[in-house]
Amino acid sequence: SKVTAVSLGRCHAAAATTNGEMFAFGCGALGGGDPRGFPVWVPDAPSDVYDVACGEYFTLASTADGGLFGWGDGNSGQLGTGGDGKKDNAAVEINLGARLGEKVRVVNPVAGYQHAMAIAVPGES
């Protein structure tokens, strides 16, 4: 398969492929911590990853059906967990519309240093 999306964080990167797989490399648990920087398949990623976004110490992935997942440092609320200081090395599903009682589809995740956003449209995820 071919790489369709790639994103760089502070010291890690993530990539999505044409068959919906996700790979990470660099520092941290998600990247496998391999100092040579070899890509590591992310086993708990959804099977239909469409796009990726890396922040300082966290990663987001959107799926082909509009879902959103995150891994890593959510201390500033980047993972939608309320900034509880939790570091999630396993996938966390992020439901953007839940707070407003709406159903949305994520079409593009965006990650900054310690913040995240997503472009979403109305609809089922």
CSV table of C-alpha atoms in Angstrom, one decimal:
chain,number,residue,atom,x,y,z
A,1,SER,CA,0.0,0.0,0.0
A,2,LYS,CA,1.0,3.6,-0.4
A,3,VAL,CA,1.1,6.5,2.0
A,4,THR,CA,-1.8,8.9,1.7
A,5,ALA,CA,-1.3,11.2,4.6
A,6,VAL,CA,1.6,12.1,6.9
A,7,SER,CA,2.1,14.4,9.9
A,8,LEU,CA,5.0,15.4,12.1
A,9,GLY,CA,5.0,16.1,15.8
A,10,ARG,CA,7.8,17.3,18.1
A,11,CYS,CA,9.8,14.1,17.8
A,12,HIS,CA,7.4,11.6,16.2
A,13,ALA,CA,5.5,11.2,13.0
A,14,ALA,CA,2.4,9.3,11.8
A,15,ALA,CA,1.3,8.1,8.4
A,16,ALA,CA,-1.9,6.6,6.9
A,17,THR,CA,-1.9,4.2,4.0
A,18,THR,CA,-4.3,3.5,1.1
A,19,ASN,CA,-5.5,0.3,2.8
A,20,GLY,CA,-6.4,2.3,6.0
A,21,GLU,CA,-3.5,1.3,8.2
A,22,MET,CA,-1.6,3.6,10.4
A,23,PHE,CA,2.1,3.7,11.2
A,24,ALA,CA,4.1,5.8,13.7
A,25,PHE,CA,7.7,6.4,14.2
A,26,GLY,CA,10.0,8.4,16.5
A,27,CYS,CA,9.8,9.0,20.3
A,28,GLY,CA,7.0,7.8,22.6
A,29,ALA,CA,5.0,4.7,23.0
A,30,LEU,CA,3.0,5.2,19.8
A,31,GLY,CA,6.2,5.5,17.8
A,32,GLY,CA,7.7,2.5,19.4
A,33,GLY,CA,10.7,4.6,20.6
A,34,ASP,CA,12.9,3.1,17.9
A,35,PRO,CA,16.0,5.4,17.8
A,36,ARG,CA,16.5,4.5,14.1
A,37,GLY,CA,13.1,5.9,13.3
A,38,PHE,CA,11.6,2.8,11.6
A,39,PRO,CA,7.8,2.9,11.2
A,40,VAL,CA,5.8,0.8,13.6
A,41,TRP,CA,2.3,-0.4,12.7
A,42,VAL,CA,-0.2,0.9,15.2
A,43,PRO,CA,-2.2,-2.2,16.2
A,44,ASP,CA,-5.1,-0.5,18.0
A,45,ALA,CA,-5.8,2.0,15.2
A,46,PRO,CA,-9.1,1.6,13.5
A,47,SER,CA,-8.9,-0.4,10.3
A,48,ASP,CA,-10.0,2.5,8.1
A,49,VAL,CA,-7.6,5.4,9.0
A,50,TYR,CA,-7.9,8.2,6.4
A,51,ASP,CA,-5.9,11.1,7.8
A,52,VAL,CA,-3.4,11.8,10.7
A,53,ALA,CA,-2.3,14.8,12.7
A,54,CYS,CA,0.6,15.0,15.2
A,55,GLY,CA,1.0,17.5,18.0
A,56,GLU,CA,3.8,17.8,20.5
A,57,TYR,CA,3.2,14.5,22.3
A,58,PHE,CA,-0.1,13.3,20.9
A,59,THR,CA,-1.5,12.0,17.6
A,60,LEU,CA,-5.0,12.1,16.0
A,61,ALA,CA,-6.4,9.9,13.3
A,62,SER,CA,-9.6,10.3,11.4
A,63,THR,CA,-11.4,7.4,9.7
A,64,ALA,CA,-13.0,7.0,6.3
A,65,ASP,CA,-16.4,7.1,8.0
A,66,GLY,CA,-15.7,10.3,9.9
A,67,GLY,CA,-14.6,9.0,13.3
A,68,LEU,CA,-11.8,10.5,15.3
A,69,PHE,CA,-9.3,8.8,17.6
A,70,GLY,CA,-6.3,10.0,19.6
A,71,TRP,CA,-3.3,8.7,21.5
A,72,GLY,CA,-0.8,10.3,23.9
A,73,ASP,CA,-0.7,13.4,26.1
A,74,GLY,CA,-4.1,14.8,26.7
A,75,ASN,CA,-3.0,17.2,29.6
A,76,SER,CA,-4.3,20.3,27.8
A,77,GLY,CA,-7.5,18.6,26.6
A,78,GLN,CA,-6.1,17.7,23.2
A,79,LEU,CA,-7.8,14.2,23.3
A,80,GLY,CA,-11.2,15.5,24.4
A,81,THR,CA,-10.8,13.9,27.8
A,82,GLY,CA,-11.2,17.2,29.6
A,83,GLY,CA,-7.5,18.0,30.3
A,84,ASP,CA,-7.3,15.4,33.0
A,85,GLY,CA,-3.6,14.9,32.6
A,86,LYS,CA,-4.2,11.4,31.3
A,87,LYS,CA,-1.7,10.0,28.8
A,88,ASP,CA,-3.5,7.5,26.6
A,89,ASN,CA,-1.1,5.1,24.8
A,90,ALA,CA,-4.1,3.2,23.7
A,91,ALA,CA,-6.6,4.6,21.2
A,92,VAL,CA,-9.2,6.9,22.6
A,93,GLU,CA,-12.4,7.5,20.5
A,94,ILE,CA,-13.2,11.3,20.4
A,95,ASN,CA,-16.9,12.2,19.9
A,96,LEU,CA,-16.9,15.8,18.9
A,97,GLY,CA,-20.6,16.2,18.6
A,98,ALA,CA,-21.5,14.7,21.9
A,99,ARG,CA,-21.2,17.9,23.9
A,100,LEU,CA,-23.6,19.6,21.6
A,101,GLY,CA,-25.9,16.7,21.2
A,102,GLU,CA,-25.1,16.5,17.4
A,103,LYS,CA,-23.7,13.9,15.1
A,104,VAL,CA,-20.7,15.0,13.1
A,105,ARG,CA,-18.2,13.5,10.6
A,106,VAL,CA,-14.6,14.5,10.9
A,107,VAL,CA,-13.1,15.3,7.5
A,108,ASN,CA,-9.7,16.7,8.7
A,109,PRO,CA,-7.9,16.6,12.0
A,110,VAL,CA,-5.4,19.3,12.8
A,111,ALA,CA,-2.9,19.3,15.7
A,112,GLY,CA,-0.8,22.0,17.1
A,113,TYR,CA,1.8,22.1,19.9
A,114,GLN,CA,-0.7,21.4,22.8
A,115,HIS,CA,-4.0,21.9,21.0
A,116,ALA,CA,-6.1,20.2,18.4
A,117,MET,CA,-9.0,21.1,16.1
A,118,ALA,CA,-10.9,19.2,13.4
A,119,ILE,CA,-12.9,20.2,10.4
A,120,ALA,CA,-16.3,18.4,10.8
A,121,VAL,CA,-19.5,18.3,8.9
A,122,PRO,CA,-23.0,17.3,10.0
A,123,GLY,CA,-23.8,13.6,9.7
A,124,GLU,CA,-23.3,10.2,11.2
A,125,SER,CA,-19.7,9.1,12.1
